[in-house]
mmCIF file of C-alpha atoms in Angstrom:
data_model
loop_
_atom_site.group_PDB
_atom_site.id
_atom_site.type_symbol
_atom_site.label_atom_id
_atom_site.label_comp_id
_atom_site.label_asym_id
_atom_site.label_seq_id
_atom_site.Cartn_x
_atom_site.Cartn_y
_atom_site.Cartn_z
ATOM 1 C CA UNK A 1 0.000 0.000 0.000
ATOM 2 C CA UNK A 2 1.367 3.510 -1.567
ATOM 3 C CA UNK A 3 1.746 6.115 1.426
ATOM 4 C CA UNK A 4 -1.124 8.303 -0.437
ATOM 5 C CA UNK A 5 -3.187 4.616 0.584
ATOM 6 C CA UNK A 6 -2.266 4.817 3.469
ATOM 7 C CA UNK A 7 -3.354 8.402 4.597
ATOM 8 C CA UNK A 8 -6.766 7.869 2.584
ATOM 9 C CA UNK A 9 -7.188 4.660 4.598
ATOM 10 C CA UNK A 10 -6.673 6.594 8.014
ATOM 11 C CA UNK A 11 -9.116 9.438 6.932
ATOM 12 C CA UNK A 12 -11.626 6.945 5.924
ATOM 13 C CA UNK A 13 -11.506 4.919 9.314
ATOM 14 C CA UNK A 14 -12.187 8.366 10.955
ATOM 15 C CA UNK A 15 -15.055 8.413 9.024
ATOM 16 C CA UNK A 16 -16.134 4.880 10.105
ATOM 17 C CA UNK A 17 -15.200 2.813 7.118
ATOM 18 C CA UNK A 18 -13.791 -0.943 8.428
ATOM 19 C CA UNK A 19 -10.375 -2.100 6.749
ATOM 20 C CA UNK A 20 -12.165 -4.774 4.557
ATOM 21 C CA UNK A 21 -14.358 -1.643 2.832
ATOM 22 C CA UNK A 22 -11.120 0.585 2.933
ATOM 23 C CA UNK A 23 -9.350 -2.071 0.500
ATOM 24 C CA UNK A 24 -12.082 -2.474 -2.005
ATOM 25 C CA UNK A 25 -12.857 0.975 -1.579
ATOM 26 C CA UNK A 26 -9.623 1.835 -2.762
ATOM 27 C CA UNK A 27 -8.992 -0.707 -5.356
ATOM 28 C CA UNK A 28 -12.451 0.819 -7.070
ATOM 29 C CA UNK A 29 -10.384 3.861 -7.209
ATOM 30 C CA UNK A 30 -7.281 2.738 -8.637
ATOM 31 C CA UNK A 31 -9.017 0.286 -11.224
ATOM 32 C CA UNK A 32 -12.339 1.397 -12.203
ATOM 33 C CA UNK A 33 -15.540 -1.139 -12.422
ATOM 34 C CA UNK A 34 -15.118 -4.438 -10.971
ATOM 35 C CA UNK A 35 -17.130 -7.618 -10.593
ATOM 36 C CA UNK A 36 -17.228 -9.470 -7.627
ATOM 37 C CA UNK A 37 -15.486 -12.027 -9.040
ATOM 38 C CA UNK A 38 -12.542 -9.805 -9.691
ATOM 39 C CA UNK A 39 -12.959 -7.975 -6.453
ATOM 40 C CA UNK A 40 -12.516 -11.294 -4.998
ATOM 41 C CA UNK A 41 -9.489 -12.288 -6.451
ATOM 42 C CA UNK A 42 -7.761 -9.171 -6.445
ATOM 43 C CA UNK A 43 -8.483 -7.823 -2.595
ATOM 44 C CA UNK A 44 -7.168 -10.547 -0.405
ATOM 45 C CA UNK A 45 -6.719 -11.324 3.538
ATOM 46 C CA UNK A 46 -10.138 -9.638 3.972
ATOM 47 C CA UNK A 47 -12.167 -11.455 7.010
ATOM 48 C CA UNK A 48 -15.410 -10.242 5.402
ATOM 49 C CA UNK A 49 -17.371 -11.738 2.570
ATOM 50 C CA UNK A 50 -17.266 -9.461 -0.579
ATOM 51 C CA UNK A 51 -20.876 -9.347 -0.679
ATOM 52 C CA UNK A 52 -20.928 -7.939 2.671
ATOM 53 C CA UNK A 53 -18.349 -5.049 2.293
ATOM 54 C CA UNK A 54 -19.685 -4.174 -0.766
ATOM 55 C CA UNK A 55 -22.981 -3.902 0.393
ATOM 56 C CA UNK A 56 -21.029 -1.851 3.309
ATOM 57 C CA UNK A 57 -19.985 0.778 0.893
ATOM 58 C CA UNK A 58 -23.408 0.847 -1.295
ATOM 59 C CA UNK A 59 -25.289 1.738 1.893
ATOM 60 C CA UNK A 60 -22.634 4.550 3.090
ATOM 61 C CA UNK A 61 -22.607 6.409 -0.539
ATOM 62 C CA UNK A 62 -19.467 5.564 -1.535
ATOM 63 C CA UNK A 63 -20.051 2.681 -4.477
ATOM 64 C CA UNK A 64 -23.066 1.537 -6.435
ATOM 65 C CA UNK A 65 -23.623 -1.149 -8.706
ATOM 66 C CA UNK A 66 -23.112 -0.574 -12.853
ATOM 67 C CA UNK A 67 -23.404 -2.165 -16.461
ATOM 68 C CA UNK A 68 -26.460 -3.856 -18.017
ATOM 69 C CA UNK A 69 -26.998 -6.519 -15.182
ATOM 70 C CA UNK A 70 -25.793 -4.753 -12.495
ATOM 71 C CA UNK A 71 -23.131 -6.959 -12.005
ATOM 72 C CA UNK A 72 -20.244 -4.960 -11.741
ATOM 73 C CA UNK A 73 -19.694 -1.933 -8.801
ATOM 74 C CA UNK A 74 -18.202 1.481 -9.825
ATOM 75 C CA UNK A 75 -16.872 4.348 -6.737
ATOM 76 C CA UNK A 76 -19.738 7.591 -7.079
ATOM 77 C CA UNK A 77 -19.576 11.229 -5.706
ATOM 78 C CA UNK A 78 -18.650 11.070 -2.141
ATOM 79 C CA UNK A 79 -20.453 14.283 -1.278
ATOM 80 C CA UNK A 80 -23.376 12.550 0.149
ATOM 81 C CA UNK A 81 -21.985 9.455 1.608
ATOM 82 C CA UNK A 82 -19.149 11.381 3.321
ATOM 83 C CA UNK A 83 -21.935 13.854 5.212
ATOM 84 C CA UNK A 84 -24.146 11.153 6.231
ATOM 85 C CA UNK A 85 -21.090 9.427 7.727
ATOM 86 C CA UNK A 86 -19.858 12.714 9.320
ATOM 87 C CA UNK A 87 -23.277 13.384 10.565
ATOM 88 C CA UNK A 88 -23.183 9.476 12.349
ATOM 89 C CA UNK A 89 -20.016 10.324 13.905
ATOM 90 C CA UNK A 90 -21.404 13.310 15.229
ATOM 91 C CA UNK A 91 -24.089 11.284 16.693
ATOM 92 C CA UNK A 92 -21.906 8.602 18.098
ATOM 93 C CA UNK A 93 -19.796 11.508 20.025
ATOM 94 C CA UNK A 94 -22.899 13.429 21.368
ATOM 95 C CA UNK A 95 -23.791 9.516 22.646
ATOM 96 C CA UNK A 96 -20.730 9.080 24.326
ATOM 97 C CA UNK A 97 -21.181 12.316 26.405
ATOM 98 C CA UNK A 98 -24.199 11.583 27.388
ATOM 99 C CA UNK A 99 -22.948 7.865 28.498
ATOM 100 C CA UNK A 100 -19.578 9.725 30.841
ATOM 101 C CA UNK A 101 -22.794 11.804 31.996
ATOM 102 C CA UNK A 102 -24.539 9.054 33.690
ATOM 103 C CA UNK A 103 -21.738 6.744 34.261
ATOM 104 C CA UNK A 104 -21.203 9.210 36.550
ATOM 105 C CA UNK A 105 -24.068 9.851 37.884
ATOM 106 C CA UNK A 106 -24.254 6.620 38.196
ATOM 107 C CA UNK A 107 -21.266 6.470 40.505
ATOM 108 C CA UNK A 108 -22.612 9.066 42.633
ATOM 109 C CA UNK A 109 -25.461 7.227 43.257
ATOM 110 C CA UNK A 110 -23.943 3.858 43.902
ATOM 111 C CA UNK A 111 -20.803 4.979 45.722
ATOM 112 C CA UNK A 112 -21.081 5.194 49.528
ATOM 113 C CA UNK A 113 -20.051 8.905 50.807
ATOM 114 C CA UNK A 114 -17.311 7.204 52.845
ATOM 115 C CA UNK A 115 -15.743 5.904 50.231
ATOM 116 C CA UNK A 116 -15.547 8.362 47.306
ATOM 117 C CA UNK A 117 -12.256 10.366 48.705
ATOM 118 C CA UNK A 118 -9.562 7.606 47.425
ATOM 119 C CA UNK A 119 -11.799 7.847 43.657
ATOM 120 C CA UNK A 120 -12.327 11.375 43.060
ATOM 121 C CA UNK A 121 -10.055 14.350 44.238
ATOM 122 C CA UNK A 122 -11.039 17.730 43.927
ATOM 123 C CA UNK A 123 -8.585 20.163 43.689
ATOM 124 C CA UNK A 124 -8.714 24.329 43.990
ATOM 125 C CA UNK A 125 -6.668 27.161 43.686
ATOM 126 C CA UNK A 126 -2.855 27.318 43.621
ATOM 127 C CA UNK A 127 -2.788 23.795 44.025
ATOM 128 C CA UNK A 128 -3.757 22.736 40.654
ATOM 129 C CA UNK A 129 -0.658 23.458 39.207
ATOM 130 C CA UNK A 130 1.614 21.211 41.688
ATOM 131 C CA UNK A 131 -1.150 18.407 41.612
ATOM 132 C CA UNK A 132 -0.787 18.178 37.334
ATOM 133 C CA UNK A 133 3.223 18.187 37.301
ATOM 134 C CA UNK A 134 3.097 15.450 40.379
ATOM 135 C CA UNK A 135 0.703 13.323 38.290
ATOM 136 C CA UNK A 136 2.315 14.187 34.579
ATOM 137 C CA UNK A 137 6.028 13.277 35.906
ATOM 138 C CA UNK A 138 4.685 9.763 37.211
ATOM 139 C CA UNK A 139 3.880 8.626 33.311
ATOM 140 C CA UNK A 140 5.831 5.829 32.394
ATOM 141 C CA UNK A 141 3.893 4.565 29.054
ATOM 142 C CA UNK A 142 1.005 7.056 27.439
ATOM 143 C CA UNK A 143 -0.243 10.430 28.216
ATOM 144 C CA UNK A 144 -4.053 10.497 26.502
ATOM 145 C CA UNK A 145 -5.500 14.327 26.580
ATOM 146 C CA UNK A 146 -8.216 16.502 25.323
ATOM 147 C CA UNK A 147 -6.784 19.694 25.386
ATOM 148 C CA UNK A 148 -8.450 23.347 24.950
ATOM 149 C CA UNK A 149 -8.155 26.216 26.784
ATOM 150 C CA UNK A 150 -8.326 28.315 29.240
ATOM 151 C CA UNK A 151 -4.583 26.537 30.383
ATOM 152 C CA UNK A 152 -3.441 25.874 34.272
ATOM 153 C CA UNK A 153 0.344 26.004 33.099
ATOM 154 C CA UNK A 154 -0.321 28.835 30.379
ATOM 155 C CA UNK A 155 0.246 28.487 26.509
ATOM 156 C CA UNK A 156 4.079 28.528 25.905
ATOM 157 C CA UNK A 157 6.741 26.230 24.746
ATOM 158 C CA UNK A 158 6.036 22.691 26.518
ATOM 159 C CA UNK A 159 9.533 21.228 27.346
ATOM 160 C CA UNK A 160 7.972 19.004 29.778
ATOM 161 C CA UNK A 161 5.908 16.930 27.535
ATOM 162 C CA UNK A 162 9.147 16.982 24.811
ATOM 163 C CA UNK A 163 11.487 15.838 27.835
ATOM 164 C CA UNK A 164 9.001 13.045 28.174
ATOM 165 C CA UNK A 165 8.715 12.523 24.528
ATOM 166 C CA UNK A 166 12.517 11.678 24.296
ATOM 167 C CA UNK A 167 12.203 9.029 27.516
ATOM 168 C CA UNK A 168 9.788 7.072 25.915
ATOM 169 C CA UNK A 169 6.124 8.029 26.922
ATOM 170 C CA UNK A 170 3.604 8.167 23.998
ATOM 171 C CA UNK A 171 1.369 11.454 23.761
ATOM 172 C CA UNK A 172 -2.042 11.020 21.734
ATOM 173 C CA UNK A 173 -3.756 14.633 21.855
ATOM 174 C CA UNK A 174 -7.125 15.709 20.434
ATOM 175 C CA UNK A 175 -7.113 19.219 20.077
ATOM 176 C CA UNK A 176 -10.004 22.132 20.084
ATOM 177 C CA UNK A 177 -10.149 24.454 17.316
ATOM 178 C CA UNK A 178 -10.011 27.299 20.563
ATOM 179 C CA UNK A 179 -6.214 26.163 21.145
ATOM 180 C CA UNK A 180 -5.469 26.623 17.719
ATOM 181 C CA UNK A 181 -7.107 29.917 17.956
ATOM 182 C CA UNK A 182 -4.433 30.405 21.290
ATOM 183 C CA UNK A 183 -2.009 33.626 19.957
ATOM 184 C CA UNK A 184 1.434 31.632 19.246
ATOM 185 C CA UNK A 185 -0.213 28.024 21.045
ATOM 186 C CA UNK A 186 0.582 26.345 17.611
ATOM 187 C CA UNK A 187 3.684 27.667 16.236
ATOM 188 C CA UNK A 188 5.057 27.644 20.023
ATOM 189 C CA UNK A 189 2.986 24.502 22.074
ATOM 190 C CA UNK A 190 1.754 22.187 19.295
ATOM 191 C CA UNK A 191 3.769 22.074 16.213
ATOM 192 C CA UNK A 192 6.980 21.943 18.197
ATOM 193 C CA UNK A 193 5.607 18.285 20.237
ATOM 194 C CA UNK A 194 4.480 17.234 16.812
ATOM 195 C CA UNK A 195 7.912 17.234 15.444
ATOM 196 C CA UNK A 196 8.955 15.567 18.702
ATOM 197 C CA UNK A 197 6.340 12.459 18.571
ATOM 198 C CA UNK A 198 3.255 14.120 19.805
ATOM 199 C CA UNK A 199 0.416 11.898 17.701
ATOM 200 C CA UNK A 200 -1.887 14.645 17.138
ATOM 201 C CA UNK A 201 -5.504 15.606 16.136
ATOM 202 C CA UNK A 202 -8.309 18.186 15.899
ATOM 203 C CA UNK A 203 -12.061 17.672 16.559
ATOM 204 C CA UNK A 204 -14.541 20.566 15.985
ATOM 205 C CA UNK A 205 -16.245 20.507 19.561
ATOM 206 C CA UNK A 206 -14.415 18.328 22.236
ATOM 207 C CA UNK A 207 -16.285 17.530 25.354
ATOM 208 C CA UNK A 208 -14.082 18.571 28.200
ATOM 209 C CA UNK A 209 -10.380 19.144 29.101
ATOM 210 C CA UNK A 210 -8.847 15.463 29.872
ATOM 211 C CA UNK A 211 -5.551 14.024 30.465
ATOM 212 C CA UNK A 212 -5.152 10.638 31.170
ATOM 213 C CA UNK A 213 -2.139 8.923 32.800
ATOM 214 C CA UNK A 214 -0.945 5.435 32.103
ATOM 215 C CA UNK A 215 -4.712 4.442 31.936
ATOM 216 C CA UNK A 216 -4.922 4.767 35.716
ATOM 217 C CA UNK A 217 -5.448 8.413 36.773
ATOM 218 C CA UNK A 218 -6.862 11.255 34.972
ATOM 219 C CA UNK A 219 -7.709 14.721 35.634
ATOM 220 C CA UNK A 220 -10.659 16.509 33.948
ATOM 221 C CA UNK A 221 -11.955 20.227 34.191
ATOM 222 C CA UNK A 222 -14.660 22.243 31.675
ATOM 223 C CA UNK A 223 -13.349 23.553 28.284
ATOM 224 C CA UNK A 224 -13.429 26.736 26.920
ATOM 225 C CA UNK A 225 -16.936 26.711 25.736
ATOM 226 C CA UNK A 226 -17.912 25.818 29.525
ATOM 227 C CA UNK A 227 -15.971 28.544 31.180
ATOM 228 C CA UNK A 228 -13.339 31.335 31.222
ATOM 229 C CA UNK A 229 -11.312 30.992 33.892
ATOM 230 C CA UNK A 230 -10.631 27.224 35.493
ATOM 231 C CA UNK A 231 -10.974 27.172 39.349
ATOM 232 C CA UNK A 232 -11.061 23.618 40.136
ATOM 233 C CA UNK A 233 -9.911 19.935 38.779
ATOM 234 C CA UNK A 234 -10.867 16.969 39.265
ATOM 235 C CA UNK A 235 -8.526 14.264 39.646
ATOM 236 C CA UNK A 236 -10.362 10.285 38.730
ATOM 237 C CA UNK A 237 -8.728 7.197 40.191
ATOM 238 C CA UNK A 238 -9.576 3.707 38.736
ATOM 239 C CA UNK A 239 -13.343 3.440 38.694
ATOM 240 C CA UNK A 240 -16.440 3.274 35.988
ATOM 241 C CA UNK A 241 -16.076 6.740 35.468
ATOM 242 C CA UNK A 242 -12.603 6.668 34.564
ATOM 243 C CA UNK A 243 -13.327 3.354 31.994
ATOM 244 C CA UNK A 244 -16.066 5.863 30.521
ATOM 245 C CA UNK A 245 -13.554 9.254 30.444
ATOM 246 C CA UNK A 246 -11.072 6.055 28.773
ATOM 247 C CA UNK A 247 -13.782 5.274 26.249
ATOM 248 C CA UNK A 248 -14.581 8.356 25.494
ATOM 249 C CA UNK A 249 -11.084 9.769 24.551
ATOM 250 C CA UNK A 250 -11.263 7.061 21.728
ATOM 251 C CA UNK A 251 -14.317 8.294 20.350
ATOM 252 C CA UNK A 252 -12.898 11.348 20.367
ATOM 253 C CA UNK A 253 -9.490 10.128 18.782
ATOM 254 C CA UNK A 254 -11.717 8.340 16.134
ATOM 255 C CA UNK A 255 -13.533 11.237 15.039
ATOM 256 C CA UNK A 256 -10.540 13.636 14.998
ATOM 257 C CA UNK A 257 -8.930 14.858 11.801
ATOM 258 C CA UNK A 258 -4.606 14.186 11.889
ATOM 259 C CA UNK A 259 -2.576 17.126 12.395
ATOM 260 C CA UNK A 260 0.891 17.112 10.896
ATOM 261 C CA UNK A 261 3.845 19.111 11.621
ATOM 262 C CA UNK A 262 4.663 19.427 7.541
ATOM 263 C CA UNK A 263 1.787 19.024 5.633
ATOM 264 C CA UNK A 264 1.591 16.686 2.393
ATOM 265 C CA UNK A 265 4.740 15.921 -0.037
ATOM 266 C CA UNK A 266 6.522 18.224 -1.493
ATOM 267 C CA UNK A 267 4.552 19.692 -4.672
ATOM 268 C CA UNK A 268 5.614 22.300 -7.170
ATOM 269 C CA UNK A 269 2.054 22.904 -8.033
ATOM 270 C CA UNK A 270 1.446 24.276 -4.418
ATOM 271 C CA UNK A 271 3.871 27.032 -2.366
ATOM 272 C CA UNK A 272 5.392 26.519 1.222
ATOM 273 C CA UNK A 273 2.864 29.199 2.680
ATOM 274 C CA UNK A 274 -0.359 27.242 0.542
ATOM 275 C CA UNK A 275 0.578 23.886 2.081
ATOM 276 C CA UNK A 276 0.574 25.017 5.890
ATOM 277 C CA UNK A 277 -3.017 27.740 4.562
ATOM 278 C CA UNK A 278 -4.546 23.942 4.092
ATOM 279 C CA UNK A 279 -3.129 22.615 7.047
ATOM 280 C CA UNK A 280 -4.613 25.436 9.318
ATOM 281 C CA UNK A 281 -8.091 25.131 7.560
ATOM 282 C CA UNK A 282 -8.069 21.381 7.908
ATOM 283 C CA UNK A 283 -8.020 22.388 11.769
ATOM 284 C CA UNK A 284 -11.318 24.545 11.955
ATOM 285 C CA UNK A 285 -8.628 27.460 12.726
ATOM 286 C CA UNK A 286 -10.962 31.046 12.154
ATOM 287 C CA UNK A 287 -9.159 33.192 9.315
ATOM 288 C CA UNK A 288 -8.426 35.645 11.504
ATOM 289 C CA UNK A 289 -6.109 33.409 13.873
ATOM 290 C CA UNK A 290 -4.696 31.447 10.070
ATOM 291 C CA UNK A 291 -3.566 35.143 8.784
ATOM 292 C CA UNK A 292 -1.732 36.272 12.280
ATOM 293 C CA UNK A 293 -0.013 32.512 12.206
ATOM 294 C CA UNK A 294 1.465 32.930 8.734
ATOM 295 C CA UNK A 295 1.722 36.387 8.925
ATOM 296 C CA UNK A 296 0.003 37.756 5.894
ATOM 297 C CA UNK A 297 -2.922 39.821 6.554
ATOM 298 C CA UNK A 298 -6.263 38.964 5.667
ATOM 299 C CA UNK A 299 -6.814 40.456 2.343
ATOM 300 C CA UNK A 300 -3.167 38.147 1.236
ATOM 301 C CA UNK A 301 -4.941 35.341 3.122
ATOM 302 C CA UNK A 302 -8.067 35.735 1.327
ATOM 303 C CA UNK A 303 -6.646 35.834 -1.840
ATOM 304 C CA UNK A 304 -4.201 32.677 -1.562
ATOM 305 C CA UNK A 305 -7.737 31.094 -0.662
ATOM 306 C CA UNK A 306 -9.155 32.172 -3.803
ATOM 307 C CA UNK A 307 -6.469 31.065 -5.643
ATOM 308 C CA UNK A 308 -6.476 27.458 -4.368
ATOM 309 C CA UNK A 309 -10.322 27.219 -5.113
ATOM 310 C CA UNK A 310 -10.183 28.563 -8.409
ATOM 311 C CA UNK A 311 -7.088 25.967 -8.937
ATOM 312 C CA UNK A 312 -9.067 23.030 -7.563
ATOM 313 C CA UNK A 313 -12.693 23.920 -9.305
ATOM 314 C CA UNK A 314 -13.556 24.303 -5.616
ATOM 315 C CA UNK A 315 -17.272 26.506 -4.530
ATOM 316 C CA UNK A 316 -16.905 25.974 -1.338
ATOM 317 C CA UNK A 317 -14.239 25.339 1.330
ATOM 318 C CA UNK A 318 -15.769 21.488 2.374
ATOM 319 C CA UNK A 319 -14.909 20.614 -1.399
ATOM 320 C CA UNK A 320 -11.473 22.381 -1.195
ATOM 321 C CA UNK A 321 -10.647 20.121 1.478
ATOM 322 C CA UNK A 322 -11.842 16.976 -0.427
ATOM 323 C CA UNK A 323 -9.740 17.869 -3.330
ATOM 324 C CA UNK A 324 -6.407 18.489 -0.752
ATOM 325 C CA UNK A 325 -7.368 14.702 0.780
ATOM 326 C CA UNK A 326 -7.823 13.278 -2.672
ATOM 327 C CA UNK A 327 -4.285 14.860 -4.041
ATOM 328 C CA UNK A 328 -2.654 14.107 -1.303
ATOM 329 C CA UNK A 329 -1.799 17.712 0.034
ATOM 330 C CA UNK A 330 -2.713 16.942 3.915
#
C-alpha cells in the first residue's frame, strides 16, 4: 500500500469505514468497475465476505452497482456518503457524552459517601498546578488528553511533555479548534511536540479538558466553551467513570482529523505558505487566527484562498478540502 493509501485509509476509518471496505474501496479507485469475481481475487486477507463489504460501501454512498446486469460496482460522488457518515459520527460523540454523563451519575449514586475520597479528588486554587506536574512526571507509558483552553500552566513552549517525549512516553492529543485559535499556542505549544512524537488531532467541539495517565489516573476540568477561567480539577482514580472518560477519549481520537507538523509531499504545483493555509483550515482554525499565524494579513490570506479554489474547481471550502485529501496535500 502507496503512502497516499495509506493516509486515505486513516481518513476513511475516521469516518467509520472498516479495513475490509477501505481495501475495495480503494482498489475501485485505482481500477475502475469491478465484478465481484474480480474484487474477490484481487483484494485478499479480507475477514469479510465481498458481498458484505460491498454492500457496506453501497449503503454509506461511496459505491453503487453498474453495467447492463448490475453486475459490476463502480466508486460515485462522495459528497453525500461522506456527510451522512460525518453526521453518524457526530451522533456517536454526542452519545458518548451523554454515556460519561450518567456513568457518573451513576457512581454518585452507587458509591457510599465514605468511600468516594480515594476515587475522586477535587482540587482548587494554587494547588492545581503542583497536583498536574506530580501526576504528569509519574507517566511511564502514554499520556491520553483533550486539550483546549483556558490553560493551568499557560500556553508557551512545553519542554515538559518533549522531555518526556525523548524518555519514551507516547502522547495522543485531540485538540479544540479554541487552542489553535491560542495567539502563538501552535507555532510555540503544538507544532513543536508534533515534530517531537506528539500523535496529534483536531475535533470541531471536544467535550471537556482530559488528560489521562498510564490508563490509571486522569484529571478533567470544563473547556473553553464551559468557562473562562478554570478554578477547580478533578482528579479520577480507577473506577467506571474513569473506563467511561477512557472510552470516550477514543471516540474522540476516532472522530478527529490528523494534524501534521509538515503538511503533504513536497509539490511544485502548491507554495510553502499554501501547504501550511490547508493545514490550518483542515483544523477549523478562524481566518483571523490562520492570517496572524502565517503572517500575511487577511486580504493576502483571502486571496491565496481564492487562488487554491479557483485551482481546484472548488465553490466551497468542504470541497477544497476533499480535493487536498484526494491529491494528497494533507
Amino acid at each position: 500500500m502507496s503512502s497516499t493509501d495509506t493516509e486515505r485509509a486513516d481518513h476513511l476509518r475516521v469516518l467509520g469505514l472498516e479495513d475490509d471496505e477501505i481495501q475495495i474501496y480503494q482498489y475501485l479507485l485505482r481500477i475502475g468497475p469491478s465484478s465481484i469475481t474480480e474484487l474477490d481475487q484481487a483484494v485478499t486477507g479480507r475477514t469479510t465476505p465481498i458481498e458484505t463489504t460491498l454492500g457496506g460501501l453501497v449503503q454509506a454512498g461511496l459505491a453503487r452497482r453498474s453495467g447492463s446486469d448490475h453486475s459490476r460496482f463502480l466508486p460515485v460522488p462522495p459528497d453525500a456518503g461522506l456527510e451522512a457518515l460525518t453526521l453518524r459520527r457526530e451522533s456517536e460523540l454526542k452519545q458518548a457524552r451523554i454515556e460519561v454523563l450518567n456513568a457518573y451519575d451513576e457512581f454518585r449514586r452507587t458509591v457510599h459517601n465514605e468511600s468516594t475520597t480515594h476515587l475522586v479528588e477535587v482540587v482548587t486554587g494554587t494547588a492545581i498546578v503542583e497536583r498536574i506536574h506530580q501526576i504528569k512526571d509519574s507517566a511511564q507509558r502514554e499520556i491520553l488528553a483533550i486539550d483546549s483552553p483556558p490553560y493551568y500552566l499557560g500556553a508557551g513552549p512545553n519542554q515538559h511533555e518533549i522531555d518526556q517525549l525523548k524518555r519514551g512516553v507516547s502522547y495522543r492529543v485531540v485538540y479544540s479548534p479554541e487552542s489553535v485559535e491560542v495567539p502563538g499556542y501552535l507555532t510555540e505549544n503544538i507544532l513543536p511536540c508534533v515534530e517531537a512524537g506528539e500523535q496529534a488531532r483536531v475535533l470541531p467541539d471536544v467535550p471537556a479538558k482530559l488528560t489521562i495517565i498510564d490508563g490509571s489516573i486522569a484529571f478533567v476540568s470544563m473547556s473553553v466553551r464551559d468557562t473562562d477561567v478554570n478554578r477547580s480539577l478533578l482528579i479520577i482514580r480507577p473506577s467506571s467513570l474513569l473506563t467511561a472518560l477512557l472510552g470516550m477519549f477514543e471516540l474522540c481520537w476516532r472522530n478527529a482529523l490528523p494534524l501534521h507538523a509538515s503538511v503533504g509531499t513536497e509539490d511544485d504545483r502548491l507554495e510553502p505558505i499554501e501547504r501550511r493555509l490547508l493545514a490550518l483550515l483542515a483544523t477549523g482554525a478562524a481566518d483571523d487566527t490562520i492570517a496572524r499565524t502565517l503572517g500575511i494579513s487577511r486580504r493576502t490570506f483571502f486571496r491565496y484562498l481564492e487562488r487554491l479554489m479557483n485551482r481546484t474547481g472548488a465553490s466551497t471550502r468542504f470541497q477544497l478540502a476533499l480535493h487536498a485529501a484526494r491529491e494528497n496535500w494533507l
